Amino acid sequence: MPPIDAEIALAEMRARREQVVETSLTPAWYWPAIGVLMVLFVASVESRIGWVIAIGSILYALGLSAVIIAVVRKARVQVRQDLMGVRGALAIAAFALALVAVGLALGFTLAALSVPFPATLACLPVAAGLVIGGRYLMSYLRRLMLSRPLASSR
């Protein structure tokens, strides 16, 4: 095979991988949607009013279902686990754990200080963390997946 043909084939493989990676990442609207749904759900539960909790729970379930269906329909491909690797999985886990830690620490602190609606107030920075951090997480995962070698270990 002439070197130019090999170079063209590699360029095509890189372009297709980039297309798969771009298609598989969560869209930018995903993070704000999850943040808003989370805050509304927590606020409805924290209201302690039965009908507000019921409506909030139903809206949360419907909204989350709609978000998931939209993301699944958009993602026509699924990323192989070896493309993301352990570093990608650890980044996702660290992101989630950091947000949970912030939310719990702030919520318990606000509750100890007898601040009204401590869980809802604690969810606000967590939702902001989803919106801001989600964009950075997706950027990191994109770079990570595109940096992997084209050849598989299979």
XYZ file of N, CA and C in Angstrom:
462
model
N 0.855 -1.171 0.000
C 0.000 0.000 0.000
C 0.905 1.238 0.000
N 0.655 2.139 -0.910
C 1.455 3.372 -0.951
C 1.225 4.212 0.315
N 2.244 4.913 0.776
C 2.120 5.726 1.993
C 0.965 6.731 1.940
N 0.703 7.291 0.792
C -0.379 8.277 0.692
C -1.735 7.624 0.945
N -1.904 6.385 0.480
C -3.167 5.670 0.727
C -3.336 5.358 2.212
N -2.253 4.977 2.866
C -2.299 4.704 4.305
C -2.632 5.978 5.076
N -2.038 7.080 4.654
C -2.301 8.363 5.301
C -3.764 8.774 5.139
N -4.314 8.572 3.971
C -5.718 8.894 3.705
C -6.630 8.000 4.535
N -6.290 6.716 4.625
C -7.092 5.773 5.421
C -7.081 6.161 6.901
N -5.915 6.534 7.431
C -5.826 6.964 8.829
C -6.623 8.242 9.073
N -6.556 9.175 8.147
C -7.331 10.416 8.275
C -8.821 10.112 8.298
N -9.251 9.185 7.460
C -10.665 8.784 7.430
C -11.066 8.124 8.748
N -10.204 7.286 9.292
C -10.492 6.631 10.571
C -10.589 7.659 11.699
N -9.679 8.628 11.694
C -9.723 9.679 12.724
C -11.004 10.504 12.603
N -11.394 10.834 11.391
C -12.615 11.618 11.173
C -13.845 10.847 11.646
N -13.894 9.561 11.353
C -15.035 8.749 11.789
C -15.066 8.610 13.311
N -13.888 8.444 13.933
C -13.844 8.354 15.393
C -14.328 9.656 16.013
N -13.884 10.784 15.456
C -14.327 12.072 15.985
C -15.845 12.224 15.842
N -16.386 11.752 14.740
C -17.832 11.799 14.525
C -18.555 10.950 15.564
N -18.029 9.766 15.856
C -18.636 8.894 16.864
C -18.565 9.540 18.239
N -17.412 10.115 18.576
C -17.247 10.754 19.876
C -18.213 11.932 20.014
N -18.292 12.780 19.002
C -19.192 13.941 19.045
C -20.645 13.514 19.174
N -21.025 12.467 18.479
C -22.404 11.985 18.509
C -22.751 11.375 19.854
N -21.766 10.780 20.523
C -22.042 10.056 21.754
C -22.048 10.928 23.001
N -21.475 12.122 22.957
C -21.430 12.980 24.137
C -22.796 13.599 24.401
N -23.057 13.869 25.667
C -24.346 14.466 26.009
C -24.404 15.896 25.477
N -25.576 16.313 24.998
C -25.703 17.665 24.443
C -25.602 18.732 25.538
N -25.318 19.952 25.133
C -25.118 21.057 26.084
C -26.366 21.329 26.933
N -27.548 21.133 26.394
C -28.784 21.423 27.137
C -29.072 20.392 28.221
N -28.397 19.243 28.183
C -28.648 18.159 29.140
C -28.411 18.615 30.579
N -27.276 19.241 30.824
C -26.895 19.602 32.197
C -27.840 20.629 32.818
N -28.190 21.720 32.127
C -29.168 22.636 32.729
C -30.530 21.977 32.964
N -30.938 21.110 32.046
C -32.230 20.431 32.210
C -32.228 19.566 33.470
N -31.162 18.816 33.680
C -31.070 17.968 34.876
C -31.016 18.837 36.131
N -30.262 19.923 36.082
C -30.174 20.821 37.238
C -31.516 21.424 37.621
N -32.256 21.899 36.632
C -33.574 22.487 36.905
C -34.529 21.438 37.460
N -34.549 20.264 36.842
C -35.428 19.189 37.327
C -35.095 18.811 38.764
N -33.808 18.738 39.079
C -33.377 18.366 40.415
C -33.828 19.399 41.453
N -33.628 20.674 41.155
C -34.005 21.726 42.102
C -35.523 21.746 42.291
N -36.280 21.624 41.212
C -37.740 21.614 41.337
C -38.231 20.424 42.153
N -37.626 19.265 41.930
C -38.027 18.081 42.681
C -37.725 18.245 44.174
N -36.523 18.679 44.499
C -36.142 18.839 45.906
C -37.016 19.905 46.566
N -37.287 20.989 45.865
C -38.143 22.041 46.431
C -39.552 21.515 46.688
N -40.060 20.705 45.773
C -41.418 20.167 45.984
C -41.445 19.228 47.184
N -40.436 18.393 47.342
C -40.392 17.479 48.490
C -40.214 18.265 49.782
N -39.361 19.261 49.729
C -39.091 20.040 50.941
C -40.277 20.921 51.352
N -41.212 21.137 50.445
C -42.402 21.925 50.796
C -43.267 21.199 51.825
N -43.175 19.867 51.834
C -43.963 19.021 52.754
C -45.463 19.166 52.547
N -45.851 19.615 51.368
C -47.273 19.721 51.017
C -47.557 18.578 50.046
N -48.488 17.720 50.430
C -48.751 16.499 49.682
C -48.974 16.693 48.191
N -49.847 17.605 47.823
C -50.148 17.772 46.396
C -48.971 18.388 45.637
N -48.163 19.227 46.303
C -46.978 19.803 45.658
C -45.932 18.710 45.428
N -45.794 17.841 46.433
C -44.858 16.717 46.289
C -45.301 15.807 45.143
N -46.590 15.519 45.077
C -47.104 14.638 44.015
C -46.867 15.246 42.634
N -47.226 16.500 42.475
C -47.037 17.167 41.173
C -45.543 17.281 40.846
N -44.735 17.651 41.836
C -43.295 17.756 41.622
C -42.682 16.424 41.231
N -43.125 15.360 41.862
C -42.604 14.026 41.539
C -42.996 13.605 40.132
N -44.235 13.855 39.770
C -44.705 13.508 38.421
C -43.965 14.330 37.371
N -43.828 15.636 37.610
C -43.105 16.487 36.657
C -41.636 16.069 36.539
N -41.036 15.692 37.667
C -39.652 15.239 37.639
C -39.523 13.961 36.811
N -40.406 13.004 37.070
C -40.351 11.736 36.338
C -40.583 11.951 34.844
N -41.563 12.761 34.499
C -41.832 13.034 33.080
C -40.685 13.813 32.434
N -40.188 14.805 33.142
C -39.094 15.617 32.605
C -37.824 14.802 32.425
N -37.491 13.988 33.419
C -36.292 13.158 33.321
C -36.442 12.135 32.195
N -37.632 11.566 32.076
C -37.882 10.618 30.977
C -37.708 11.293 29.633
N -38.240 12.500 29.495
C -38.130 13.224 28.232
C -36.669 13.544 27.906
N -35.904 13.943 28.914
C -34.481 14.255 28.706
C -33.728 12.999 28.269
N -33.967 11.903 28.959
C -33.271 10.651 28.631
C -33.645 10.175 27.234
N -34.927 10.221 26.902
C -35.360 9.794 25.564
C -34.715 10.671 24.492
N -34.669 11.971 24.730
C -34.067 12.882 23.747
C -32.576 12.590 23.573
N -31.878 12.319 24.661
C -30.443 12.033 24.577
C -30.206 10.697 23.868
N -31.014 9.698 24.197
C -30.848 8.385 23.570
C -31.150 8.456 22.075
N -32.168 9.200 21.709
C -32.484 9.350 20.278
C -31.398 10.094 19.526
N -30.781 11.068 20.170
C -29.709 11.822 19.526
C -28.475 10.951 19.338
N -28.164 10.149 20.348
C -26.956 9.316 20.308
C -27.244 8.056 19.502
N -26.869 8.090 18.256
C -27.111 6.939 17.384
C -26.052 5.868 17.573
N -25.041 6.190 18.353
C -23.959 5.238 18.604
C -23.703 5.174 20.100
N -23.029 4.121 20.505
C -22.643 3.979 21.894
C -21.131 3.806 21.949
N -20.512 4.535 22.839
C -19.056 4.492 22.966
C -18.651 3.184 23.653
N -17.654 2.523 23.080
C -17.109 1.321 23.710
C -16.413 1.742 24.997
N -16.459 0.858 25.987
C -15.857 1.175 27.283
C -14.354 1.427 27.171
N -13.684 0.696 26.285
C -12.240 0.878 26.192
C -11.863 2.211 25.551
N -12.782 2.864 24.876
C -12.493 4.174 24.302
C -12.414 5.231 25.401
N -13.279 5.125 26.404
C -13.268 6.075 27.510
C -12.226 5.672 28.546
N -12.092 4.397 28.796
C -11.069 3.901 29.707
C -11.355 4.188 31.171
N -10.430 3.784 31.996
C -10.551 3.941 33.443
C -10.528 5.418 33.826
N -9.669 6.192 33.154
C -9.599 7.632 33.477
C -10.932 8.324 33.237
N -11.626 7.960 32.179
C -12.934 8.545 31.907
C -13.953 8.167 32.965
N -13.969 6.889 33.335
C -14.891 6.428 34.373
C -14.596 7.104 35.707
N -13.313 7.251 36.029
C -12.936 7.925 37.275
C -13.319 9.404 37.252
N -13.198 10.046 36.098
C -13.583 11.461 35.988
C -15.081 11.628 36.232
N -15.872 10.735 35.664
C -17.330 10.793 35.864
C -17.672 10.551 37.331
N -17.051 9.533 37.930
C -17.304 9.228 39.340
C -16.881 10.384 40.249
N -15.713 10.974 39.982
C -15.238 12.093 40.797
C -16.169 13.295 40.674
N -16.641 13.551 39.465
C -17.575 14.657 39.233
C -18.851 14.454 40.050
N -19.412 13.258 39.971
C -20.651 12.968 40.701
C -20.425 13.029 42.211
N -19.351 12.427 42.689
C -19.074 12.426 44.128
C -18.807 13.827 44.669
N -18.124 14.655 43.888
C -17.858 16.029 44.328
C -19.167 16.811 44.475
N -20.059 16.643 43.511
C -21.345 17.345 43.600
C -22.184 16.840 44.769
N -22.181 15.542 45.000
C -22.912 14.979 46.143
C -22.322 15.499 47.449
N -20.995 15.521 47.548
C -20.340 15.997 48.769
C -20.679 17.466 49.042
N -20.629 18.287 48.005
C -20.972 19.706 48.163
C -22.422 19.849 48.619
N -23.324 19.138 47.956
C -24.739 19.234 48.301
C -25.033 18.779 49.719
N -24.454 17.645 50.109
C -24.694 17.147 51.465
C -24.086 18.056 52.526
N -22.847 18.467 52.317
C -22.190 19.326 53.302
C -22.949 20.641 53.470
N -23.322 21.239 52.361
C -24.052 22.508 52.444
C -25.438 22.307 53.042
N -26.119 21.250 52.637
C -27.462 20.975 53.170
C -27.456 20.759 54.669
N -26.521 19.934 55.148
C -26.452 19.688 56.592
C -26.044 20.941 57.353
N -25.153 21.723 56.776
C -24.741 22.975 57.425
C -25.916 23.939 57.524
N -26.646 24.098 56.432
C -27.807 24.993 56.452
C -28.874 24.498 57.412
N -29.077 23.191 57.464
C -30.059 22.632 58.403
C -29.626 22.874 59.844
N -28.334 22.715 60.133
C -27.821 22.954 61.491
C -27.984 24.413 61.891
N -27.934 25.297 60.901
C -28.123 26.725 61.170
C -29.592 27.131 61.140
N -30.482 26.164 60.979
C -31.936 26.379 60.936
C -32.365 27.308 59.805
N -31.648 27.249 58.700
C -32.023 28.034 57.519
C -33.210 27.342 56.862
N -34.244 28.090 56.483
C -35.395 27.452 55.832
C -35.005 26.867 54.466
N -35.617 25.747 54.136
C -35.397 25.037 52.862
C -33.915 24.750 52.604
N -33.255 24.094 53.561
C -31.816 23.847 53.408
C -31.474 22.943 52.214
N -32.285 21.933 51.948
C -31.978 21.021 50.836
C -32.113 21.733 49.498
N -33.149 22.549 49.361
C -33.345 23.284 48.112
C -32.202 24.271 47.893
N -31.834 24.991 48.944
C -30.725 25.942 48.822
C -29.410 25.223 48.533
N -29.229 24.044 49.106
C -28.012 23.272 48.852
C -27.982 22.738 47.423
N -29.157 22.535 46.836
C -29.222 22.043 45.451
C -28.834 23.109 44.432
N -28.981 24.355 44.772
C -28.677 25.416 43.808
C -27.218 25.401 43.352
N -26.235 25.348 44.273
C -24.855 25.262 43.784
C -24.548 23.927 43.107
N -25.241 22.876 43.504
C -25.050 21.581 42.841
C -25.551 21.665 41.401
N -26.713 22.292 41.218
C -27.245 22.476 39.861
C -26.299 23.349 39.038
N -25.769 24.403 39.657
C -24.793 25.246 38.954
C -23.544 24.433 38.618
N -23.143 23.552 39.528
C -22.007 22.679 39.265
C -22.268 21.742 38.104
N -23.500 21.261 37.979
C -23.862 20.424 36.833
C -23.742 21.211 35.532
N -24.282 22.412 35.535
C -24.281 23.224 34.318
C -22.860 23.592 33.912
N -22.077 24.078 34.851
C -20.713 24.518 34.534
C -19.774 23.318 34.392
N -19.795 22.443 35.383
C -18.893 21.302 35.377
C -19.205 20.271 34.311
N -20.479 20.116 33.963
C -20.853 19.157 32.929
C -20.207 19.475 31.598
N -20.143 20.747 31.283
C -19.491 21.185 30.044
C -18.007 20.831 30.053
N -17.352 21.046 31.208
C -15.927 20.716 31.316
C -15.704 19.209 31.321
N -16.602 18.471 31.959
C -16.492 17.016 31.961
C -16.598 16.470 30.543
N -17.559 16.960 29.777
C -17.718 16.484 28.404
C -16.500 16.857 27.556
N -15.949 18.033 27.784
C -14.759 18.452 27.057
C -13.579 17.537 27.393
N -13.422 17.222 28.664
C -12.351 16.323 29.086
C -12.529 14.935 28.472
N -13.756 14.404 28.535
C -14.008 13.075 27.977
C -13.779 13.054 26.468
N -14.150 14.133 25.796
C -13.916 14.220 24.352
C -12.418 14.149 24.053
N -11.629 14.975 24.763
C -10.176 14.965 24.560
C -9.585 13.597 24.879
N -10.064 12.993 25.945
C -9.568 11.688 26.351
C -9.857 10.632 25.281
N -11.078 10.608 24.782
C -11.442 9.607 23.777
C -10.707 9.829 22.462
N -10.507 11.078 22.097
C -9.806 11.358 20.840
C -8.297 11.134 20.946
N -7.790 11.091 22.169
C -6.350 10.878 22.340
C -5.978 9.398 22.311
N -6.955 8.529 22.389
C -6.680 7.096 22.388
C -6.134 6.663 21.029
N -5.279 5.638 21.017
C -4.769 5.136 19.731
C -5.903 4.560 18.884
N -5.746 4.651 17.587
C -6.775 4.123 16.689
C -6.854 2.613 16.730
N -5.744 1.950 16.926
C -5.743 0.485 16.937
C -6.304 -0.022 18.255
N -7.114 -1.034 18.176
C -7.713 -1.645 19.364
C -6.797 -2.744 19.870
N -6.951 -3.083 21.130
C -6.156 -4.157 21.723
C -6.753 -5.521 21.447
N -7.875 -5.556 20.735
C -8.532 -6.831 20.439
C -7.802 -7.604 19.407
